[in-house]
Amino acid sequence: MAEVLTLGECLVAFVASEPGPLAETSRFDRFVAGAEANVAVGLARLGHSVDFVGRVGADGFGEAIRRRLRGEGVGIEHLVTDDQATTGLMFRERRHLGSAQVVYARRGSAGSRLNVDDINRAADDGLIRGARWLHLTGITPAISESARAATFRTAELARAAGLTISLDLNLRRKLWPDETAAPILRRLAACADIVLGSTDELAAIAGQPVGDGDPDGHPGGLVRAVLRIGPSIVVVKLGAGGALVVSTDVSGSTVARPALPLPVVVDPVGAGDAFCAGFIAARLEALSLERALEYANACGAAAAAALGDQTGLPNRDELAILLASGGDSPDTIR
Ligand code: KDG
């Protein structure tokens, strides 16, 4: 039985080998991706045990996912091979300027066929009662009705079993519009202890504009609105601006930590998942919220410094070096 349980769609991602528009891209590198799988691998590299529940197709891409997750030490006993559908794929371009286009080929995919029966089977095998932590994202409830029902069922069982539940909002506007996403993510946030998101994701579920009532630019109003939904901790991911956390347990005070300076962002996709892995690892180790933000920022920076969602996820030694260096390259550490 693992300490952490997560569920969702693990995809194969084809990432443009060179920067430039997708219309002109003919070479891609293949990676394993998917937000929850990224978090699972991040935690496993940091020495924490994780089970991943999901579905892949009975095809080579599904086999590639199995091999990678198994090789990273993630528990995949409840990663079902579904011969009725193919493994979900995504293609993304790389751009130095502007935002990079993502194309999904995941509608009706094996991953989107995740359902309540899968969760009930995992629960019967003790994956929920044996765990300490459940990590959810806003992507799984977006991919299908059955995956949404599976997400809520897991949250319900985890709550009853007393697990800590984290929810990374991961609002994917290519999968669903804000009007559909917001009420569902609010409902999920109400089941969670910890909600993590960028200011615009938090604003979407709070139903208020970014910075509303906060003339100093501090997202305090937004955070308070999200805390009112139910979680006791809200973590705001500010990208290059670092991160901050507000907890009702520590008299509502705000803790902020700067991002690690990153001379070159090679690939920012997956950095948010790495951030979550660092944060969860630190909290599993009973570290303070301040230290959890430091772990999170270091993991996020390490992920953004390499191509592919999971490539740069640090192991324990690499994390220690990053934390000690504050982001300087190792040869400049004194
Ligand atoms: O956070 C990274 C994910 O966005 C990427 O791996 C793919 O899960 C994914 C998604 O649905 O966008």
Short mmCIF file of C-alpha atoms and ligand atoms in Angstrom, two decimals:
data_model
loop_
_atom_site.label_atom_id
_atom_site.label_comp_id
_atom_site.label_asym_id
_atom_site.label_seq_id
_atom_site.Cartn_x
_atom_site.Cartn_y
_atom_site.Cartn_z
CA MET A 1 0.00 0.00 0.00
CA ALA A 2 1.34 3.43 -0.95
CA GLU A 3 1.37 6.71 1.00
CA VAL A 4 -0.14 8.66 -1.88
CA LEU A 5 -2.93 7.81 -4.28
CA THR A 6 -3.60 9.67 -7.50
CA LEU A 7 -5.73 9.01 -10.55
CA GLY A 8 -6.20 10.37 -14.02
CA GLU A 9 -5.19 10.09 -17.62
CA CYS A 10 -1.57 9.37 -18.39
CA LEU A 11 -0.87 10.42 -21.97
CA VAL A 12 1.89 10.09 -24.49
CA ALA A 13 3.07 13.57 -25.46
CA PHE A 14 4.80 14.40 -28.72
CA VAL A 15 6.78 17.56 -28.14
CA ALA A 16 8.25 19.48 -31.07
CA SER A 17 12.00 18.84 -31.24
CA GLU A 18 12.64 22.42 -32.33
CA PRO A 19 10.88 25.68 -31.49
CA GLY A 20 8.52 26.91 -34.19
CA PRO A 21 4.91 26.71 -35.32
CA LEU A 22 3.18 23.34 -35.28
CA ALA A 23 2.27 23.75 -38.94
CA GLU A 24 5.99 23.57 -39.78
CA THR A 25 7.02 20.95 -37.20
CA SER A 26 7.94 17.56 -38.56
CA ARG A 27 10.08 16.15 -35.76
CA PHE A 28 8.83 15.38 -32.28
CA ASP A 29 10.29 13.78 -29.17
CA ARG A 30 8.03 11.36 -27.38
CA PHE A 31 7.41 11.64 -23.63
CA VAL A 32 5.05 10.25 -21.04
CA ALA A 33 2.86 13.00 -19.57
CA GLY A 34 -0.41 13.73 -17.80
CA ALA A 35 -0.66 15.93 -14.73
CA GLU A 36 -1.33 13.28 -12.07
CA ALA A 37 1.23 10.87 -13.53
CA ASN A 38 3.78 13.69 -13.45
CA VAL A 39 3.06 14.24 -9.77
CA ALA A 40 3.30 10.50 -9.13
CA VAL A 41 6.72 10.29 -10.78
CA GLY A 42 7.85 13.45 -8.95
CA LEU A 43 6.93 11.94 -5.59
CA ALA A 44 8.47 8.57 -6.43
CA ARG A 45 11.79 10.24 -7.35
CA LEU A 46 11.72 11.93 -3.96
CA GLY A 47 11.35 8.56 -2.26
CA HIS A 48 7.60 8.51 -1.56
CA SER A 49 5.40 5.58 -2.47
CA VAL A 50 2.55 6.33 -4.88
CA ASP A 51 -0.25 4.37 -6.56
CA PHE A 52 -1.65 5.57 -9.87
CA VAL A 53 -5.16 4.56 -10.95
CA GLY A 54 -6.15 4.95 -14.59
CA ARG A 55 -6.58 3.31 -17.98
CA VAL A 56 -4.38 2.98 -21.04
CA GLY A 57 -5.08 1.37 -24.40
CA ALA A 58 -3.88 -2.10 -25.38
CA ASP A 59 -1.29 -0.51 -27.66
CA GLY A 60 2.38 0.41 -27.72
CA PHE A 61 1.72 3.81 -26.18
CA GLY A 62 -0.06 2.19 -23.27
CA GLU A 63 2.89 -0.17 -22.89
CA ALA A 64 5.30 2.79 -22.96
CA ILE A 65 3.33 4.40 -20.11
CA ARG A 66 3.36 1.16 -18.10
CA ARG A 67 7.09 0.74 -18.55
CA ARG A 68 7.82 4.32 -17.54
CA LEU A 69 5.61 4.40 -14.46
CA ARG A 70 6.76 0.96 -13.35
CA GLY A 71 10.38 1.92 -13.97
CA GLU A 72 9.93 5.01 -11.81
CA GLY A 73 8.55 2.86 -8.99
CA VAL A 74 4.94 4.08 -9.24
CA GLY A 75 2.35 1.44 -8.26
CA ILE A 76 0.33 0.53 -11.37
CA GLU A 77 -1.65 -2.45 -10.14
CA HIS A 78 -4.80 -0.46 -10.91
CA LEU A 79 -3.70 0.90 -14.26
CA VAL A 80 -6.21 -0.99 -16.41
CA THR A 81 -5.44 -1.99 -19.99
CA ASP A 82 -8.59 -1.21 -21.94
CA ASP A 83 -8.85 -2.95 -25.30
CA GLN A 84 -11.90 -0.89 -26.31
CA ALA A 85 -10.01 2.37 -26.82
CA THR A 86 -6.58 3.78 -27.62
CA THR A 87 -4.14 5.58 -25.34
CA GLY A 88 -4.63 9.36 -25.26
CA LEU A 89 -2.06 11.47 -27.10
CA MET A 90 -1.08 15.10 -27.14
CA PHE A 91 1.07 17.10 -29.53
CA ARG A 92 2.63 20.36 -28.60
CA GLU A 93 4.76 22.92 -30.31
CA ARG A 94 7.52 24.91 -28.64
CA ARG A 95 7.72 28.65 -28.91
CA HIS A 96 10.15 31.23 -27.65
CA LEU A 97 7.49 33.87 -28.23
CA GLY A 98 3.81 33.59 -27.34
CA SER A 99 1.99 30.61 -25.98
CA ALA A 100 2.56 27.17 -27.44
CA GLN A 101 -0.27 25.35 -29.19
CA VAL A 102 -1.41 22.00 -27.81
CA VAL A 103 -3.44 19.50 -29.81
CA TYR A 104 -5.07 16.63 -27.97
CA ALA A 105 -6.10 13.29 -29.46
CA ARG A 106 -7.82 12.00 -26.34
CA ARG A 107 -11.59 12.16 -26.91
CA GLY A 108 -12.95 8.67 -26.15
CA SER A 109 -9.45 7.54 -25.15
CA ALA A 110 -8.82 4.65 -22.78
CA GLY A 111 -7.89 7.15 -20.06
CA SER A 112 -11.21 8.94 -20.40
CA ARG A 113 -13.03 5.63 -19.75
CA LEU A 114 -11.89 5.67 -16.10
CA ASN A 115 -15.02 5.03 -14.04
CA VAL A 116 -16.45 4.49 -10.59
CA ASP A 117 -16.00 0.70 -10.82
CA ASP A 118 -12.24 1.22 -11.26
CA ILE A 119 -12.22 3.26 -8.06
CA ASN A 120 -14.36 0.78 -6.16
CA ARG A 121 -11.97 -2.02 -7.15
CA ALA A 122 -8.97 0.02 -6.00
CA ALA A 123 -10.75 0.82 -2.74
CA ASP A 124 -11.59 -2.87 -2.21
CA ASP A 125 -7.88 -3.61 -2.56
CA GLY A 126 -7.14 -1.08 0.20
CA LEU A 127 -5.55 1.67 -1.93
CA ILE A 128 -7.58 4.37 -0.21
CA ARG A 129 -7.67 3.25 3.41
CA GLY A 130 -3.98 2.34 3.21
CA ALA A 131 -2.94 5.79 1.96
CA ARG A 132 -2.26 9.07 3.75
CA TRP A 133 -2.82 11.44 0.86
CA LEU A 134 -4.99 11.74 -2.26
CA HIS A 135 -3.91 14.06 -5.04
CA LEU A 136 -6.50 15.20 -7.59
CA THR A 137 -6.42 17.63 -10.48
CA GLY A 138 -9.05 19.54 -12.40
CA ILE A 139 -8.14 17.64 -15.57
CA THR A 140 -9.69 14.25 -14.76
CA PRO A 141 -13.20 15.64 -14.14
CA ALA A 142 -12.91 17.45 -17.50
CA ILE A 143 -12.19 14.45 -19.69
CA SER A 144 -15.49 12.54 -19.42
CA GLU A 145 -18.60 12.05 -17.31
CA SER A 146 -17.34 8.69 -16.05
CA ALA A 147 -13.92 10.10 -15.10
CA ARG A 148 -15.65 12.97 -13.30
CA ALA A 149 -17.81 10.53 -11.33
CA ALA A 150 -14.67 8.50 -10.53
CA THR A 151 -12.93 11.64 -9.24
CA PHE A 152 -15.80 12.54 -6.92
CA ARG A 153 -16.15 8.93 -5.72
CA THR A 154 -12.45 8.87 -4.83
CA ALA A 155 -12.72 12.17 -2.98
CA GLU A 156 -15.72 10.89 -1.04
CA LEU A 157 -13.98 7.64 -0.04
CA ALA A 158 -10.75 9.46 0.83
CA ARG A 159 -12.60 11.94 3.02
CA ALA A 160 -14.33 9.16 4.86
CA ALA A 161 -10.98 7.42 5.36
CA GLY A 162 -9.36 10.63 6.71
CA LEU A 163 -6.78 11.16 3.94
CA THR A 164 -5.39 14.61 3.23
CA ILE A 165 -6.75 15.68 -0.16
CA SER A 166 -4.94 18.09 -2.45
CA LEU A 167 -6.51 19.52 -5.60
CA ASP A 168 -4.44 21.19 -8.28
CA LEU A 169 -7.01 23.16 -10.26
CA ASN A 170 -5.23 22.71 -13.61
CA LEU A 171 -8.01 24.46 -15.51
CA ARG A 172 -7.66 23.26 -19.11
CA ARG A 173 -9.72 25.60 -21.24
CA LYS A 174 -9.22 23.37 -24.28
CA LEU A 175 -11.15 20.67 -22.45
CA TRP A 176 -14.00 22.71 -20.98
CA PRO A 177 -15.15 26.32 -20.74
CA ASP A 178 -14.96 28.19 -17.43
CA GLU A 179 -18.77 28.22 -17.07
CA THR A 180 -18.82 24.42 -17.01
CA ALA A 181 -15.58 23.95 -15.10
CA ALA A 182 -16.09 26.47 -12.28
CA PRO A 183 -19.09 24.90 -10.47
CA ILE A 184 -17.57 21.41 -10.74
CA LEU A 185 -14.15 22.50 -9.52
CA ARG A 186 -15.78 24.43 -6.68
CA ARG A 187 -17.56 21.26 -5.61
CA LEU A 188 -14.28 19.35 -5.76
CA ALA A 189 -12.45 22.12 -3.89
CA ALA A 190 -15.05 21.82 -1.14
CA CYS A 191 -13.89 18.20 -0.61
CA ALA A 192 -10.19 19.15 -0.55
CA ASP A 193 -7.91 20.20 2.32
CA ILE A 194 -5.44 21.95 0.02
CA VAL A 195 -6.19 23.78 -3.23
CA LEU A 196 -3.34 24.80 -5.51
CA GLY A 197 -3.64 27.03 -8.56
CA SER A 198 -2.51 30.09 -10.46
CA THR A 199 -4.31 33.37 -9.78
CA ASP A 200 -6.49 33.03 -12.86
CA GLU A 201 -7.51 29.47 -11.93
CA LEU A 202 -8.35 30.56 -8.39
CA ALA A 203 -10.30 33.51 -9.78
CA ALA A 204 -12.29 31.19 -12.05
CA ILE A 205 -13.49 29.03 -9.16
CA ALA A 206 -13.97 31.96 -6.79
CA GLY A 207 -16.09 33.68 -9.43
CA GLN A 208 -14.28 36.97 -9.03
CA PRO A 209 -11.68 38.83 -11.10
CA VAL A 210 -7.96 38.42 -10.35
CA GLY A 211 -6.86 41.14 -7.88
CA ASP A 212 -10.42 42.05 -6.92
CA GLY A 213 -10.22 44.16 -3.78
CA ASP A 214 -6.42 43.83 -3.55
CA PRO A 215 -4.95 47.12 -4.73
CA ASP A 216 -1.43 46.03 -3.68
CA GLY A 217 -1.54 43.15 -6.17
CA HIS A 218 -1.50 40.56 -3.37
CA PRO A 219 -4.13 37.93 -4.19
CA GLY A 220 -5.46 37.96 -0.60
CA GLY A 221 -9.08 38.59 -1.59
CA LEU A 222 -8.97 35.72 -4.03
CA VAL A 223 -7.40 33.38 -1.51
CA ARG A 224 -9.99 34.26 1.13
CA ALA A 225 -12.76 33.56 -1.39
CA VAL A 226 -11.29 30.12 -2.11
CA LEU A 227 -10.81 29.37 1.60
CA ARG A 228 -14.53 30.07 2.05
CA ILE A 229 -15.27 27.18 -0.35
CA GLY A 230 -13.81 24.78 2.21
CA PRO A 231 -10.07 23.97 2.00
CA SER A 232 -7.90 24.97 4.94
CA ILE A 233 -4.84 25.71 2.79
CA VAL A 234 -4.61 27.59 -0.51
CA VAL A 235 -1.38 27.64 -2.48
CA VAL A 236 -0.95 30.27 -5.18
CA LYS A 237 1.49 29.40 -7.96
CA LEU A 238 3.00 32.61 -9.30
CA GLY A 239 5.43 31.12 -11.83
CA ALA A 240 8.53 33.30 -12.01
CA GLY A 241 7.11 35.19 -9.01
CA GLY A 242 7.44 32.11 -6.79
CA ALA A 243 4.52 31.01 -4.68
CA LEU A 244 2.55 31.83 -1.59
CA VAL A 245 0.43 29.85 0.79
CA VAL A 246 -2.34 30.87 3.16
CA SER A 247 -3.56 28.50 5.83
CA THR A 248 -6.50 28.88 8.18
CA ASP A 249 -4.61 26.56 10.59
CA VAL A 250 -1.80 29.08 11.08
CA SER A 251 -4.04 32.02 11.95
CA GLY A 252 -4.60 32.91 8.31
CA SER A 253 -1.08 34.22 7.82
CA THR A 254 0.55 34.30 4.41
CA VAL A 255 3.90 32.72 3.66
CA ALA A 256 5.66 33.52 0.40
CA ARG A 257 8.81 32.18 -1.20
CA PRO A 258 10.53 33.41 -4.37
CA ALA A 259 11.04 31.21 -7.41
CA LEU A 260 14.47 29.79 -8.09
CA PRO A 261 16.15 31.96 -10.72
CA LEU A 262 16.07 30.06 -14.00
CA PRO A 263 18.40 31.39 -16.71
CA VAL A 264 16.61 29.42 -19.45
CA VAL A 265 13.13 27.97 -19.40
CA VAL A 266 13.52 24.91 -21.63
CA ASP A 267 9.95 23.63 -21.25
CA PRO A 268 7.51 25.03 -18.68
CA VAL A 269 4.87 22.30 -19.18
CA GLY A 270 4.80 20.01 -16.18
CA ALA A 271 6.46 22.55 -13.86
CA GLY A 272 3.18 23.00 -11.98
CA ASP A 273 2.94 19.25 -11.41
CA ALA A 274 6.54 19.15 -10.21
CA PHE A 275 5.65 22.01 -7.86
CA CYS A 276 2.80 19.91 -6.43
CA ALA A 277 5.08 16.89 -6.00
CA GLY A 278 7.58 18.99 -4.02
CA PHE A 279 4.85 20.52 -1.87
CA ILE A 280 3.22 17.17 -1.09
CA ALA A 281 6.57 15.49 -0.36
CA ALA A 282 7.47 18.16 2.16
CA ARG A 283 4.11 17.95 3.90
CA LEU A 284 4.34 14.13 4.06
CA GLU A 285 7.66 14.70 5.78
CA ALA A 286 5.90 17.00 8.30
CA LEU A 287 7.88 20.03 7.11
CA SER A 288 6.58 23.58 7.53
CA LEU A 289 4.57 25.40 4.86
CA GLU A 290 7.63 27.62 4.22
CA ARG A 291 9.80 24.59 3.54
CA ALA A 292 7.05 23.03 1.43
CA LEU A 293 7.08 26.11 -0.82
CA GLU A 294 10.87 25.85 -1.12
CA TYR A 295 10.64 22.19 -2.13
CA ALA A 296 7.83 23.06 -4.54
CA ASN A 297 9.66 25.97 -6.18
CA ALA A 298 12.83 23.91 -6.54
CA CYS A 299 10.98 20.99 -8.15
CA GLY A 300 9.08 23.33 -10.47
CA ALA A 301 12.29 25.01 -11.62
CA ALA A 302 14.03 21.67 -12.17
CA ALA A 303 11.13 20.47 -14.33
CA ALA A 304 11.11 23.66 -16.42
CA ALA A 305 14.84 23.33 -17.05
CA ALA A 306 14.45 20.12 -19.12
CA LEU A 307 12.40 19.05 -22.14
CA GLY A 308 9.35 16.90 -21.34
CA ASP A 309 7.06 16.93 -18.33
CA GLN A 310 8.96 14.39 -16.23
CA THR A 311 12.56 14.60 -17.45
CA GLY A 312 13.79 17.18 -14.97
CA LEU A 313 11.90 15.99 -11.89
CA PRO A 314 14.62 15.91 -9.24
CA ASN A 315 15.64 12.99 -7.11
CA ARG A 316 16.54 13.51 -3.47
CA ASP A 317 20.19 14.45 -4.10
CA GLU A 318 19.31 16.87 -6.89
CA LEU A 319 16.66 18.50 -4.71
CA ALA A 320 19.18 18.94 -1.89
CA ILE A 321 21.63 20.62 -4.29
CA LEU A 322 18.94 22.96 -5.62
CA LEU A 323 17.78 23.89 -2.14
CA ALA A 324 21.34 24.56 -1.00
CA SER A 325 22.23 26.55 -4.08
CA GLY A 326 19.09 28.65 -4.24
CA GLY A 327 19.17 28.05 -7.99
CA ASP A 328 22.84 28.71 -8.76
CA SER A 329 24.40 26.01 -10.90
CA PRO A 330 26.30 23.42 -8.81
CA ASP A 331 29.74 24.71 -9.82
CA THR A 332 28.92 28.05 -8.27
CA ILE A 333 27.87 26.56 -4.91
CA ARG A 334 30.25 27.49 -2.17
O1 KDG B 1 0.48 19.72 -16.41
C1 KDG B 1 0.99 19.10 -17.57
C2 KDG B 1 -0.15 18.50 -18.29
O2 KDG B 1 -0.94 19.54 -18.78
C3 KDG B 1 0.23 17.65 -19.46
O3 KDG B 1 1.09 16.62 -19.09
C4 KDG B 1 -0.94 17.05 -20.14
O4 KDG B 1 -2.33 16.31 -18.38
C5 KDG B 1 -2.19 16.98 -19.36
C6 KDG B 1 -3.30 17.77 -19.85
O5 KDG B 1 -4.37 17.25 -19.81
O6 KDG B 1 -3.12 18.91 -20.25
#
